[in-house]
Short mmCIF file of C-alpha atoms and ligand atoms in Angstrom, two decimals:
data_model
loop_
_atom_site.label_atom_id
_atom_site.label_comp_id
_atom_site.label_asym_id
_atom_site.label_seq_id
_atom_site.Cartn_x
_atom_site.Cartn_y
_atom_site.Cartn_z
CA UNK A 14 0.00 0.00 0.00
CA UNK A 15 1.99 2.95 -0.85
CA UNK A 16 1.63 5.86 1.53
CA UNK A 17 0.84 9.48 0.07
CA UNK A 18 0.13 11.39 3.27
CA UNK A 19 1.18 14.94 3.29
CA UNK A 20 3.62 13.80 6.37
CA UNK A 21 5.15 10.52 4.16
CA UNK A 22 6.32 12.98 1.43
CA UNK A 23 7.37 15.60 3.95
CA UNK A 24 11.20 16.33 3.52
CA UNK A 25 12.66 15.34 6.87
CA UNK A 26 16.19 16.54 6.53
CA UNK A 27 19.43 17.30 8.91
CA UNK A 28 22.36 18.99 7.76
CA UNK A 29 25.85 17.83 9.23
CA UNK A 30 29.04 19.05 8.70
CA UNK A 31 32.36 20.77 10.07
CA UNK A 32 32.29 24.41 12.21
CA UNK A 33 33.12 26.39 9.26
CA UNK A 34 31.45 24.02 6.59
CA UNK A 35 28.99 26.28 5.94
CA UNK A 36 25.72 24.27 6.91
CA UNK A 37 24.19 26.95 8.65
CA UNK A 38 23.88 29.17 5.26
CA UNK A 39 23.46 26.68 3.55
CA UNK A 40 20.61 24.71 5.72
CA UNK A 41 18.58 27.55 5.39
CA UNK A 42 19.01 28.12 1.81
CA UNK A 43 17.76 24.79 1.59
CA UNK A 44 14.52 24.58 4.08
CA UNK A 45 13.65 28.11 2.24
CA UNK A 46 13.78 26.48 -1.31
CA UNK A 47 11.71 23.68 0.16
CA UNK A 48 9.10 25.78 2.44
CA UNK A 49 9.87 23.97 5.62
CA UNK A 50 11.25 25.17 8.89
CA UNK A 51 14.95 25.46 9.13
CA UNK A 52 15.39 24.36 13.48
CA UNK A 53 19.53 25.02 14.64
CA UNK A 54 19.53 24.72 17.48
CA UNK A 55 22.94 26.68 17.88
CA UNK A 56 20.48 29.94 16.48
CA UNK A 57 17.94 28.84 19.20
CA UNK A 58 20.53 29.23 21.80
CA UNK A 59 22.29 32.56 21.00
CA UNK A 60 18.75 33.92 20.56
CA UNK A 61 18.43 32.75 24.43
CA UNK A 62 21.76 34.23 25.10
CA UNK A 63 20.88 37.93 23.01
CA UNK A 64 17.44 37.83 25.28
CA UNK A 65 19.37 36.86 28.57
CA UNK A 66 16.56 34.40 29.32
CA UNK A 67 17.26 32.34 32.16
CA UNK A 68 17.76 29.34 29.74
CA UNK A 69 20.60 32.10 27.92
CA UNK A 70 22.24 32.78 31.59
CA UNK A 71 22.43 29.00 32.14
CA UNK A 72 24.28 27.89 28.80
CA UNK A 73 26.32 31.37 27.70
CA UNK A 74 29.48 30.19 29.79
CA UNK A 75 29.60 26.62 28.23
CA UNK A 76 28.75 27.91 24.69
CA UNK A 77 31.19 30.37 24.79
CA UNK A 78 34.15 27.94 26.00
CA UNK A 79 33.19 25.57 22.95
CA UNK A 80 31.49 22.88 24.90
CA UNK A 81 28.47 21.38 24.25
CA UNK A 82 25.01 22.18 26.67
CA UNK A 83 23.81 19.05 27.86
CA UNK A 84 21.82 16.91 25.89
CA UNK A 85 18.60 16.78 27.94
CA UNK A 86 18.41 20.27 27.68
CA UNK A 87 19.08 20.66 23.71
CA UNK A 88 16.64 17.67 23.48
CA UNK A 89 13.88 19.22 25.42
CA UNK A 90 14.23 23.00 23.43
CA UNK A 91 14.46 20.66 20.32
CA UNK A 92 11.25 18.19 21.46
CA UNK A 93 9.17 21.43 22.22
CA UNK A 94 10.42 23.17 18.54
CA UNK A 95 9.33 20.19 16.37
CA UNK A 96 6.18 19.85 18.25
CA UNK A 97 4.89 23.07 16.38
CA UNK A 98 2.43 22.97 13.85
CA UNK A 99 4.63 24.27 11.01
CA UNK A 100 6.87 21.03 11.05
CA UNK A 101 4.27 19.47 9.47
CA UNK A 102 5.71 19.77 5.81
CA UNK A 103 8.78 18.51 6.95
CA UNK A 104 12.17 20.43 8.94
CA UNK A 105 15.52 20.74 8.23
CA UNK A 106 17.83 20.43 11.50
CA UNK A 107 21.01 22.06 11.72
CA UNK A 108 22.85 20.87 14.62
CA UNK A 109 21.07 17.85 16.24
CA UNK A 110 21.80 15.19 17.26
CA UNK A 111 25.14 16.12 17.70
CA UNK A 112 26.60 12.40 18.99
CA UNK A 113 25.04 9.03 19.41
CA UNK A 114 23.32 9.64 22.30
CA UNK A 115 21.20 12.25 21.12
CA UNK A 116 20.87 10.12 17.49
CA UNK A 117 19.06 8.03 19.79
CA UNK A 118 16.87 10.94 21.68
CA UNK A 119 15.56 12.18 17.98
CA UNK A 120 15.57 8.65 16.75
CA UNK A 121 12.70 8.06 19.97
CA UNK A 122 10.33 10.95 19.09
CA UNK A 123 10.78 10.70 15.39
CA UNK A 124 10.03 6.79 15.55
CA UNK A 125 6.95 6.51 17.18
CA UNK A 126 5.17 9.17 14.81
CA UNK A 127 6.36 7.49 12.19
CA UNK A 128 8.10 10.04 10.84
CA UNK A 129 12.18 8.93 10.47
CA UNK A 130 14.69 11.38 9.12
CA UNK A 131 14.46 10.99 4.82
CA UNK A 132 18.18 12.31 4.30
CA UNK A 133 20.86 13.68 5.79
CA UNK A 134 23.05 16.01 3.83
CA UNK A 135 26.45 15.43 4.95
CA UNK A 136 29.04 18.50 3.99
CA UNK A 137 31.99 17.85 3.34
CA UNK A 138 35.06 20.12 3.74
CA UNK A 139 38.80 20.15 4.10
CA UNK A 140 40.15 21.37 7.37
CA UNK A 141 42.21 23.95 6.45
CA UNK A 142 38.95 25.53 4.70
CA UNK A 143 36.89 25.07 7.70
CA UNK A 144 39.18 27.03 9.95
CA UNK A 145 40.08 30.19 7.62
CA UNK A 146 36.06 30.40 6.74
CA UNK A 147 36.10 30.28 10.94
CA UNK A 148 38.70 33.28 11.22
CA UNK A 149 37.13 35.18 8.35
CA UNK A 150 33.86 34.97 10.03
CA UNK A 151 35.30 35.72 13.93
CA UNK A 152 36.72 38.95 12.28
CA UNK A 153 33.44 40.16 10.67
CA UNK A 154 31.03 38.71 13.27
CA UNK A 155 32.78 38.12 16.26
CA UNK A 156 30.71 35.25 17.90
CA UNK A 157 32.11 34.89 21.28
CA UNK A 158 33.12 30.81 20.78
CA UNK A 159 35.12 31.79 17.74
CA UNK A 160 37.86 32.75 19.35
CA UNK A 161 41.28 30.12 17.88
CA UNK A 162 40.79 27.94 21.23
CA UNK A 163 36.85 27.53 21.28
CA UNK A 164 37.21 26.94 17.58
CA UNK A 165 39.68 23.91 18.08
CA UNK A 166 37.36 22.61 20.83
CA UNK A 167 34.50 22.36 18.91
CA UNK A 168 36.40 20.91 15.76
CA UNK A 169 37.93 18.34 18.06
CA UNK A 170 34.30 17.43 19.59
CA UNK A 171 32.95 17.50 15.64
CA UNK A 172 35.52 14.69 14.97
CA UNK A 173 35.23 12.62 18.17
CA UNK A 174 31.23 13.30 18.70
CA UNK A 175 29.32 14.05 15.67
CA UNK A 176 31.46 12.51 12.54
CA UNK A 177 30.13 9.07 13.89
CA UNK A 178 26.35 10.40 13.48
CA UNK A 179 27.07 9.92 10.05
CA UNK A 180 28.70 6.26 10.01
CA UNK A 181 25.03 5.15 11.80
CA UNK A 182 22.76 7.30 9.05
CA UNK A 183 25.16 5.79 6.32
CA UNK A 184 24.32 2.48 7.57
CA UNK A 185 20.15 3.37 6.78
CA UNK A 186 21.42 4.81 2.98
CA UNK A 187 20.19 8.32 3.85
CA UNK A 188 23.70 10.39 3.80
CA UNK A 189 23.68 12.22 0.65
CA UNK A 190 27.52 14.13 0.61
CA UNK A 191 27.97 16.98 -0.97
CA UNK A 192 31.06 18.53 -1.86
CA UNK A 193 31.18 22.21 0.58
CA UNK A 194 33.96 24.01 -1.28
CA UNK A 195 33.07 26.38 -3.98
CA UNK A 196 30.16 29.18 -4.45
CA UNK A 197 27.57 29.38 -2.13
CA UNK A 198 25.07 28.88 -5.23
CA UNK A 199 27.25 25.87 -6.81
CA UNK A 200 27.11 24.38 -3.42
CA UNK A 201 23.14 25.10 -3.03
CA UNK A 202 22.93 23.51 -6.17
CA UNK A 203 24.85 20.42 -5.52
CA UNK A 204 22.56 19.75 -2.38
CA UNK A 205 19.22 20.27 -4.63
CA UNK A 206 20.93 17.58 -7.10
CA UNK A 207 21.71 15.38 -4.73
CA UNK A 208 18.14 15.52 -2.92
CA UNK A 209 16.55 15.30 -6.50
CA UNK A 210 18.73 12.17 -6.92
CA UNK A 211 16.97 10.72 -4.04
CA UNK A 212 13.29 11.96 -5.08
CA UNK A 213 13.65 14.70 -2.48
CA UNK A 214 11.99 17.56 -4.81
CA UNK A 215 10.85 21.57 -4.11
P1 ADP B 493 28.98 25.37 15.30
O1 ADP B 493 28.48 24.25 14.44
O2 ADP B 493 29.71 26.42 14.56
O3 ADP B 493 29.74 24.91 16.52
P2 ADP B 493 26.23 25.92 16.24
O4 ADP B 493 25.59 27.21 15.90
O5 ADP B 493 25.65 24.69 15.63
O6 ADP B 493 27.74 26.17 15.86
O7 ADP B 493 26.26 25.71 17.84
C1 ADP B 493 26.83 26.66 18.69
C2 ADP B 493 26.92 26.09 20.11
O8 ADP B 493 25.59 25.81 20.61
C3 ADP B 493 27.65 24.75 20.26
O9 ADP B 493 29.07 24.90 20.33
C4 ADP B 493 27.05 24.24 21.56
O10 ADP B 493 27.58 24.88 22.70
C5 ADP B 493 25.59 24.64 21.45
N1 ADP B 493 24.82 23.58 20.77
C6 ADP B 493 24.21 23.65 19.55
N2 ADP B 493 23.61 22.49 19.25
C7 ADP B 493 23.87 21.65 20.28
C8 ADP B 493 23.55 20.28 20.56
N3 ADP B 493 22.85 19.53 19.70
N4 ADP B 493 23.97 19.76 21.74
C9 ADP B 493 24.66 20.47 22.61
N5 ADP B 493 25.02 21.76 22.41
C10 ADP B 493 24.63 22.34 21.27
#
């Protein structure tokens, strides 16, 4: 019985990649070209932090030093975000899960609706890109964890943590890689060929 729900054909889709790699940009590029909700929650917490909610007071020190919040409290923020109405059409996440342990946190709320990830764009670029796109971007915006030693933390973490995200979502055939270095539009492009490739349409 083939399944043609609004919430079956729904683009379900997670961006991974590098500090630097450009998924933030280019994650919302893509949930705009598709008309879903583009959820980071990195943007969700330095909104917190430019309020000086109580949540922002709680995780400014450890975002600032590199380090990741805990994942209880991401999860939560990120359970109440995708519980809103306008997810229904599908999401693209930008920055969770972030290791295994939250893989398995999305992987129990997503399950039980029924509603899995349907690919996960995985963006690949060289090191020595990632960190001058990270200088370049600490000179013009200067967000307090890009100073050179919360930069190397959060690479490091990326590497240990969040690399081996992708190993498990390669193992279901939903990593699509795309190549990060170039144009911002040839790159855009690449991830709307490689979604296309997997019937993933606008
Ligand atoms: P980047 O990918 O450049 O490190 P993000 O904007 O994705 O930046 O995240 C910024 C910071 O927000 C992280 O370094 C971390 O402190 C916090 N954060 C974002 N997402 C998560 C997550 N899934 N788990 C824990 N902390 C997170």
């Amino acid at each position: 019985m083939s399944d043609t729900s609004a919430s079956s054909l729904a683009p379900r889709l997670l961006i991974v990649g590098p500090q630097g790699s450009g998924k933030g940009t280019q994650g919302a590029r893509i949930a705009e070209l598709f008309g879903i909700p583009a959820i980071s929650t990195g943007d969700v917490f330095r909104a917190h932090v430019r309020d000086q909610t109580e949540l922002g007071a709680q995780v400014k020190s450890v975002i600032d030093a590199g380090d990741l919040v805990s994942d209880e409290l991401t999860f939560a923020l990120l359970r109440d975000r995708l519980s809103q109405g306008d997810t229904g059409t599908g999401f693209l996440l930008d920055g969770f899960p972030r290791n295994l342990a939250q893989l398995g946190l999305l992987d129990s709320f997503l399950a039980p609706r029924d509603e899995p990830l349907t690919a996960v764009i995985a963006l690949d670029v060289p090191r020595e890109v990632s960190i001058s796109r990270l200088s370049e971007r600490a000179r013009i915006e200067g967000r307090a964890d890009d100073t050179d030693e919360a930069i190397a933390k959060r690479l490091e973490i990326y590497e240990r943590d969040t690399a081996p995200i992708l190993e498990v979502y390669r193992d279901h055939g939903i990593v699509c890689a795309v190549d990060g270095v170039g144009e911002l539009d040839a790159v855009t492009d690449r991830i709307v060929r490689a979604l296309g490739e997997r019937g993933i349409t606008v």
